């Protein structure tokens, strides 16, 4: 098991990272009242679209059938759903591989 913390900023953002030898693109977008995340493969094909960033649960728990081999968690100091200015300011995205 490996744990990786992704550095975020309080802006809409897109970045690429390698997890278990596979390349993933992450897109985080503020939707007016919540942060939303898209996960794409290296060829920009969608894997998961429109995933709300909430605390207290494995964001990929309902997608285990995809066999990605990792979990995603939102962690922040308050334990509440991140607000627009929270990403990178006390809120992190945690990846835990199986």
Coordinates of C-alpha atoms in Angstrom, one line a residue:
X1 CA 0.0 0.0 0.0
X2 CA 1.2 3.5 -0.9
X3 CA -0.2 6.8 0.1
X4 CA 0.3 9.9 -2.1
X5 CA -0.9 13.4 -1.3
X6 CA -1.6 15.6 -4.3
X7 CA -1.0 19.3 -4.0
X8 CA -3.9 21.3 -5.1
X9 CA -4.7 25.0 -5.6
X10 CA -8.0 26.8 -5.1
X11 CA -8.5 27.2 -8.9
X12 CA -9.9 25.0 -11.7
X13 CA -7.0 22.8 -12.6
X14 CA -5.9 19.9 -14.6
X15 CA -2.9 17.7 -14.0
X16 CA -1.4 14.3 -14.8
X17 CA 0.0 11.8 -12.4
X18 CA 1.1 8.1 -12.5
X19 CA -0.5 5.6 -10.2
X20 CA 0.5 2.0 -10.2
X21 CA 2.3 2.5 -13.6
X22 CA -0.8 3.9 -15.2
X23 CA -1.1 7.6 -16.3
X24 CA -4.2 9.5 -15.2
X25 CA -5.4 13.0 -15.9
X26 CA -7.4 14.8 -13.2
X27 CA -9.6 17.8 -13.8
X28 CA -11.0 19.7 -10.9
X29 CA -13.7 22.3 -11.5
X30 CA -15.7 24.5 -9.2
X31 CA -19.4 24.1 -10.1
X32 CA -20.8 27.1 -8.2
X33 CA -21.4 25.2 -4.9
X34 CA -19.0 22.3 -4.9
X35 CA -15.8 20.9 -6.5
X36 CA -16.2 18.3 -9.2
X37 CA -13.5 16.0 -10.5
X38 CA -13.1 14.1 -13.8
X39 CA -10.6 11.3 -14.2
X40 CA -9.3 10.4 -17.6
X41 CA -6.8 8.0 -18.9
X42 CA -3.5 9.0 -20.7
X43 CA -5.3 9.2 -24.0
X44 CA -7.9 11.7 -22.5
X45 CA -10.7 9.1 -22.6
X46 CA -13.1 9.5 -19.7
X47 CA -13.0 7.0 -16.8
X48 CA -15.1 8.8 -14.3
X49 CA -16.9 12.2 -14.9
X50 CA -18.6 14.6 -12.5
X51 CA -17.3 13.1 -9.2
X52 CA -18.1 15.5 -6.3
X53 CA -15.3 16.1 -3.9
X54 CA -16.7 15.3 -0.4
X55 CA -14.9 14.2 2.8
X56 CA -15.5 11.1 4.9
X57 CA -15.6 8.5 2.1
X58 CA -13.6 6.8 -0.6
X59 CA -14.6 8.7 -3.7
X60 CA -13.9 5.7 -5.8
X61 CA -15.8 3.2 -3.5
X62 CA -18.7 2.9 -6.0
X63 CA -16.3 2.4 -8.9
X64 CA -14.3 -0.7 -7.6
X65 CA -15.6 -2.6 -10.6
X66 CA -13.3 -0.5 -12.8
X67 CA -10.2 -2.2 -11.1
X68 CA -8.2 1.0 -10.8
X69 CA -6.3 -0.4 -7.8
X70 CA -6.5 2.8 -5.7
X71 CA -8.8 4.8 -3.5
X72 CA -9.3 8.6 -3.4
X73 CA -10.0 10.6 -0.3
X74 CA -10.5 14.3 0.4
X75 CA -8.9 15.4 3.6
X76 CA -9.2 18.7 5.3
X77 CA -8.9 20.3 8.7
X78 CA -12.6 20.9 9.2
X79 CA -13.9 17.5 7.9
X80 CA -16.5 19.4 5.9
X81 CA -17.0 19.5 2.1
X82 CA -14.4 21.8 0.6
X83 CA -15.4 25.3 -0.4
X84 CA -14.2 27.3 -3.4
X85 CA -11.1 28.6 -1.6
X86 CA -10.2 25.5 0.3
X87 CA -8.2 23.4 -2.2
X88 CA -4.5 23.7 -1.3
X89 CA -5.5 25.7 1.8
X90 CA -6.0 22.9 4.3
X91 CA -7.7 20.5 1.8
X92 CA -5.8 17.7 0.1
X93 CA -6.5 14.8 -2.3
X94 CA -5.1 11.6 -0.9
X95 CA -4.5 8.5 -3.1
X96 CA -4.1 5.1 -1.4
X97 CA -3.1 2.2 -3.6
X98 CA -4.3 -1.4 -2.6

